[in-house]
């Protein structure tokens, strides 16, 4: 069993490999065919739309079939089963498990298949597949990531933001602009080598920003006044360069003004659509499909 | 993107084509094979048994694979995502979306795949796939629709009834008998050319009726006395011709007496079973499978 | 239609056939391929993890595709549909239905496909697929079942236990040890020929036991003192022979001490994993796949 809980569980060259394959799949190259009998277990014990349906679709595009467990359910005779036990049972029936949980993702030793976090909880919570999707979205801009000024706006402690920050440490963009409130980065740690790239700015100072990444702000995380200061408006988007893009790992509710959603800078749905290719590349990588095919060829 | 929200979004010749294909598929002709990788997104934000599992099964019989979103779910950090956004996200991962919603079905421009209503809400609510299934059920009777006396009993404002009325305007049966209460057709409009076909009658005057379509009555839509007057009993069924059939688009609770369910006139389960063929024909039509296969042949 | 509600609905030679196929499938022999278009309906109107996901996975391993109905859902206009009607509708779209319900499983005559109980309710409640899995687990021990001393600990009235007892009547183990409380077998009946095999013992008298089957105890079924007396601890496991195994049909909450879960005697996850092979063999048997393939060959 290998657990992929953090982006750090992927080597930098593996990240490259996954992004390259995602680009190939996007450009029309067929993902390496799996068989209908290959099963992708989706243990989404916390609710999700993009990640769950995105992995289900990616599994099917690969030729595999998903099975879902949504939420923890009590059996008739007992309390709800534990997260660990639920994942262990599902792992016994499947070839890979993607799990979303609200606690640190831990997997029993007896699990024999790869387990990928679809977002976990706790103080070191991460969301590695989302961060790979976000990195892919950044890579679609006409400026290479190494030359991009990337602004992150909102609650920087969100798990997708934490994972993306770790990936960006490796990729080293030109500049990282944090648009946030001190309470929304309380306790957040990042690699010290990022410090010289980081600037703190208000939301109306993004004229040089290539990518605005709207992290999202949980309800109740900050008072309405602070929340309003971090709300993306059309005039902010207008101030950005023409080639710039606005991305988000989450459904935005009031973190962006309703009228701003249709602004040409906003690439959130493209980012979501491309997520399918990234997830297909991730599953292909984790299922190690080529090797399997080789084994099957020999069996014949 | 094409949105099929109303039966009016299908041309009459397309309705014919779908019903003909449904009959062919019922008679054993294989639906045109899709591939396992074709994904039918089922966004059932309102509960459903027949429509949801029927489209899932139809997708699989075609060779495709369904993905479901049941209800609107909040992500961890935010309010439930909007209906429009949910459909847009799912559409990005799939080849077609069938959506059931409790508001008028509207789809963002950026959706690139066909979207079919599985029942929507609002004052012009429709349920086009159910109406096609109901029309198919009527076509299974030994009398052609153009010669049928069709009685509709219950709340005529229900979305399936509204869609069926629109289809029948085109098909022009011999007579339309409305068995209802003034409060259960309040505000309902229908094409004026239907007026000369319509008669109002009580439920005990159906000796000449070829098809009794039990629309259903929402809880609380009418007082119990009125409800009782519209409750189908065995003696009503006995009064119908031997070849007549009783149909319904819905699970009936108290709109029909329990003992009446097993009466030989009642074809509700046959109607439901045949729904699989109609839904397969609808998906085949919307996915435009032949064209796709042609494209794939050329790619080889 | 054939209803498989009880283990008694399988002939003894059919039980043998299923267990033999499960062993073959476990040893790597491919299950007889079904087609993607074959649909296994899963009507899990009561919650379930193992049985639901296990049958879904087994269906996919066979090459078929599952469709799920989880819980009874009300349609927009009416009360929740009845269990019988829900199963009937789903059966019309599928090739087989596996149903979990909280009442005696009864199926309308008009159902034309096999229906298998995934656990039902009422005074004669059974859980035949679980009992076949449990029998398979017992058969994996190095001592043949006919020579095993099998202890059953907990509430013997649970449906899986009732089904297993019926299967064991046929298999005739060396001895059956009941570790329970008089209140937890109140009203339970078993075939009289079992009486000479049965002994009642406390949990600390299992040094000769080959298989300890922890039945589970519903919340509130017994006072905490009695519950504690039936709680499996590491020292109990240590007293068992080295080859012995501990099994359970359920997620255990407090019926076994937390520390005991990782004890080498505990085979609960192996039992669960092997459940996939048994369920594949059951589906293969019920779908009668070879015959179907034959029919299809002739059709070509």
Coordinates of N, CA and C in Angstrom, one line a residue, chain A residues 13-114:
Chain A
X13 N 9.6 14.8 -10.1 CA 9.5 14.3 -11.4 C 8.2 13.5 -11.7
X14 N 7.6 13.0 -10.6 CA 6.2 12.4 -10.8 C 5.2 13.4 -11.0
X15 N 5.3 14.6 -10.3 CA 4.4 15.7 -10.6 C 4.5 16.1 -12.1
X16 N 5.7 16.2 -12.6 CA 5.9 16.6 -14.0 C 5.3 15.5 -14.9
X17 N 5.5 14.3 -14.6 CA 5.0 13.2 -15.4 C 3.4 13.3 -15.4
X18 N 2.8 13.5 -14.3 CA 1.4 13.6 -14.2 C 0.8 14.8 -15.1
X19 N 1.5 16.0 -14.9 CA 1.1 17.1 -15.6 C 1.3 17.0 -17.1
X20 N 2.4 16.3 -17.5 CA 2.6 16.1 -18.9 C 1.5 15.2 -19.5
X21 N 1.2 14.1 -18.8 CA 0.2 13.2 -19.3 C -1.2 13.9 -19.3
X22 N -1.5 14.7 -18.4 CA -2.7 15.5 -18.4 C -2.8 16.3 -19.7
X23 N -1.7 16.9 -20.0 CA -1.7 17.8 -21.2 C -1.9 16.9 -22.5
X24 N -1.3 15.7 -22.5 CA -1.4 14.8 -23.6 C -2.9 14.4 -23.7
X25 N -3.5 14.0 -22.6 CA -4.8 13.5 -22.6 C -5.8 14.6 -23.0
X26 N -5.5 15.9 -22.6 CA -6.3 17.0 -23.0 C -6.2 17.2 -24.5
X27 N -5.0 17.0 -25.0 CA -4.8 17.2 -26.5 C -5.4 16.1 -27.3
X28 N -6.0 15.1 -26.7 CA -6.8 14.1 -27.4 C -6.1 12.7 -27.4
X29 N -5.0 12.6 -26.8 CA -4.4 11.3 -26.7 C -5.2 10.5 -25.7
X30 N -5.5 9.3 -26.1 CA -6.3 8.4 -25.2 C -5.6 8.1 -24.0
X31 N -6.2 8.1 -22.8 CA -5.6 7.6 -21.7 C -5.3 6.1 -21.9
X32 N -4.3 5.5 -21.2 CA -4.0 4.1 -21.4 C -5.2 3.3 -20.9
X33 N -5.7 2.5 -21.7 CA -7.0 1.8 -21.4 C -6.8 0.9 -20.2
X34 N -7.6 1.0 -19.3 CA -7.8 0.1 -18.2 C -8.9 -0.8 -18.6
X35 N -9.3 -1.8 -17.7 CA -10.4 -2.6 -18.1 C -11.6 -2.2 -17.3
X36 N -12.8 -2.5 -17.8 CA -14.0 -2.3 -17.1 C -14.0 -2.9 -15.7
X37 N -13.2 -4.0 -15.5 CA -13.2 -4.7 -14.2 C -12.3 -4.0 -13.2
X38 N -11.5 -3.0 -13.6 CA -10.7 -2.2 -12.7 C -11.6 -1.3 -11.9
X39 N -11.5 -1.3 -10.6 CA -12.5 -0.6 -9.7 C -11.8 0.5 -8.9
X40 N -12.3 1.7 -9.1 CA -11.8 2.9 -8.3 C -12.8 3.1 -7.2
X41 N -12.4 2.9 -6.0 CA -13.2 3.1 -4.8 C -13.2 4.6 -4.4
X42 N -14.3 5.2 -4.3 CA -14.4 6.6 -3.9 C -15.1 6.6 -2.5
X43 N -14.2 6.8 -1.5 CA -14.7 6.9 -0.1 C -14.9 8.4 0.2
X44 N -16.0 9.0 -0.1 CA -16.2 10.4 0.1 C -17.0 10.6 1.4
X45 N -16.3 10.5 2.5 CA -17.0 10.5 3.8 C -17.4 12.0 4.1
X46 N -16.8 12.9 3.4 CA -17.2 14.3 3.4 C -17.7 14.7 2.0
X47 N -18.7 15.6 2.0 CA -19.3 15.9 0.7 C -18.4 16.5 -0.3
X48 N -18.6 16.3 -1.5 CA -17.8 16.8 -2.6 C -18.5 16.8 -3.9
X49 N -18.4 17.7 -4.8 CA -18.9 17.6 -6.1 C -17.8 17.4 -7.1
X50 N -16.9 18.4 -7.2 CA -15.8 18.3 -8.2 C -15.0 17.1 -8.1
X51 N -14.5 16.9 -6.9 CA -13.5 15.8 -6.7 C -14.1 14.4 -6.9
X52 N -15.3 14.3 -6.3 CA -16.0 13.0 -6.4 C -16.4 12.7 -7.9
X53 N -17.2 13.6 -8.5 CA -17.6 13.3 -9.8 C -16.4 13.3 -10.8
X54 N -15.5 14.2 -10.5 CA -14.3 14.3 -11.4 C -13.5 13.0 -11.4
X55 N -13.3 12.4 -10.2 CA -12.6 11.1 -10.2 C -13.4 10.0 -10.8
X56 N -14.7 10.0 -10.6 CA -15.6 9.0 -11.2 C -15.5 9.1 -12.7
X57 N -15.6 10.3 -13.2 CA -15.5 10.4 -14.7 C -14.1 10.0 -15.2
X58 N -13.1 10.4 -14.5 CA -11.7 10.1 -14.9 C -11.6 8.5 -14.9
X59 N -12.1 7.9 -13.9 CA -12.0 6.4 -13.9 C -12.7 5.8 -15.1
X60 N -13.9 6.4 -15.4 CA -14.6 5.8 -16.6 C -13.9 6.1 -17.9
X61 N -13.4 7.3 -18.0 CA -12.6 7.7 -19.2 C -11.4 6.7 -19.4
X62 N -10.8 6.3 -18.3 CA -9.7 5.3 -18.3 C -10.2 3.9 -18.7
X63 N -11.5 3.7 -18.6 CA -12.1 2.4 -18.9 C -12.4 1.7 -17.6
X64 N -12.1 2.2 -16.5 CA -12.4 1.6 -15.2 C -13.8 1.9 -14.7
X65 N -14.2 1.4 -13.5 CA -15.5 1.7 -13.0 C -15.4 2.1 -11.6
X66 N -16.1 3.2 -11.2 CA -16.1 3.7 -9.8 C -17.1 3.0 -8.9
X67 N -16.8 2.9 -7.6 CA -17.8 2.5 -6.6 C -17.7 3.5 -5.5
X68 N -18.8 4.0 -5.0 CA -18.8 5.1 -4.0 C -19.3 4.7 -2.7
X69 N -18.7 5.3 -1.7 CA -19.2 5.3 -0.3 C -19.3 6.7 0.1
X70 N -20.6 7.2 0.3 CA -20.8 8.6 0.6 C -21.2 8.7 2.0
X71 N -20.4 9.3 2.9 CA -20.7 9.5 4.3 C -20.5 8.2 5.0
X72 N -20.4 8.3 6.3 CA -20.3 7.1 7.1 C -21.8 6.7 7.5
X73 N -22.1 5.5 7.3 CA -23.5 5.0 7.6 C -23.4 4.0 8.6
X74 N -24.3 4.1 9.6 CA -24.5 3.1 10.6 C -25.1 1.8 10.0
X75 N -24.6 0.7 10.4 CA -25.3 -0.5 10.0 C -26.5 -0.6 10.9
X76 N -27.3 -1.7 10.7 CA -28.6 -1.7 11.5 C -28.3 -2.0 12.9
X77 N -27.2 -2.6 13.2 CA -27.0 -3.1 14.6 C -26.0 -2.3 15.4
X78 N -25.5 -1.3 14.8 CA -24.3 -0.7 15.4 C -24.1 0.8 15.1
X79 N -23.2 1.4 15.7 CA -22.8 2.7 15.4 C -22.1 2.8 14.1
X80 N -22.0 4.1 13.5 CA -21.3 4.2 12.3 C -19.9 3.6 12.4
X81 N -19.5 2.9 11.3 CA -18.1 2.3 11.3 C -17.1 3.4 11.3
X82 N -15.9 3.1 11.7 CA -14.8 4.1 11.7 C -14.4 4.4 10.3
X83 N -13.8 5.6 10.1 CA -13.2 6.0 8.9 C -12.2 4.9 8.4
X84 N -11.3 4.6 9.3 CA -10.2 3.6 8.9 C -10.8 2.3 8.5
X85 N -11.8 1.8 9.2 CA -12.3 0.5 8.9 C -13.1 0.6 7.5
X86 N -13.8 1.7 7.3 CA -14.5 1.9 6.1 C -13.6 1.8 4.9
X87 N -12.5 2.6 5.0 CA -11.5 2.6 3.9 C -10.9 1.2 3.7
X88 N -10.6 0.5 4.8 CA -10.0 -0.8 4.7 C -10.9 -1.8 4.0
X89 N -12.2 -1.7 4.4 CA -13.2 -2.7 3.7 C -13.3 -2.4 2.2
X90 N -13.4 -1.1 1.9 CA -13.5 -0.7 0.5 C -12.3 -1.1 -0.3
X91 N -11.1 -0.9 0.3 CA -9.8 -1.2 -0.3 C -9.8 -2.7 -0.7
X92 N -10.4 -3.5 0.1 CA -10.4 -5.0 -0.1 C -11.1 -5.3 -1.4
X93 N -12.0 -4.4 -1.9 CA -12.8 -4.8 -3.0 C -12.4 -4.0 -4.3
X94 N -11.4 -3.2 -4.2 CA -11.1 -2.2 -5.3 C -9.6 -2.2 -5.6
X95 N -9.2 -1.5 -6.7 CA -7.8 -1.4 -7.1 C -7.2 -0.2 -6.6
X96 N -7.9 0.8 -6.2 CA -7.4 2.0 -5.7 C -8.5 2.7 -4.9
X97 N -8.2 3.5 -3.9 CA -9.2 4.2 -3.1 C -8.8 5.7 -3.2
X98 N -9.8 6.5 -3.5 CA -9.7 8.0 -3.3 C -10.6 8.3 -2.1
X99 N -10.0 8.9 -1.1 CA -10.8 9.1 0.2 C -10.8 10.6 0.5
X100 N -12.0 11.1 0.8 CA -12.1 12.4 1.4 C -12.6 12.2 2.8
X101 N -11.9 12.8 3.8 CA -12.2 12.6 5.2 C -12.0 14.0 5.9
X102 N -12.6 14.1 7.1 CA -12.5 15.4 7.8 C -11.5 15.3 9.0
X103 N -10.6 14.3 8.9 CA -9.6 14.1 9.9 C -8.3 13.7 9.1
X104 N -7.1 13.7 9.8 CA -5.9 13.3 9.1 C -6.1 11.9 8.5
X105 N -5.8 11.8 7.2 CA -6.0 10.5 6.5 C -4.9 9.5 6.9
X106 N -5.4 8.4 7.6 CA -4.5 7.4 8.1 C -5.1 6.1 7.5
X107 N -4.2 5.2 7.1 CA -4.7 4.0 6.4 C -4.1 2.8 7.1
X108 N -4.9 1.8 7.4 CA -4.3 0.6 8.1 C -3.3 -0.1 7.2
X109 N -2.3 -0.7 7.9 CA -1.2 -1.4 7.2 C -1.8 -2.5 6.2
X110 N -2.9 -3.1 6.6 CA -3.3 -4.2 5.8 C -4.0 -3.8 4.5
X111 N -4.1 -2.5 4.2 CA -4.5 -2.0 2.9 C -3.5 -2.3 1.8
X112 N -3.9 -3.0 0.8 CA -2.9 -3.4 -0.2 C -2.9 -2.6 -1.5
X113 N -3.8 -1.7 -1.6 CA -3.9 -0.9 -2.9 C -3.5 0.6 -2.6
X114 N -3.2 1.4 -3.6 CA -2.9 2.8 -3.3 C -4.1 3.5 -2.8

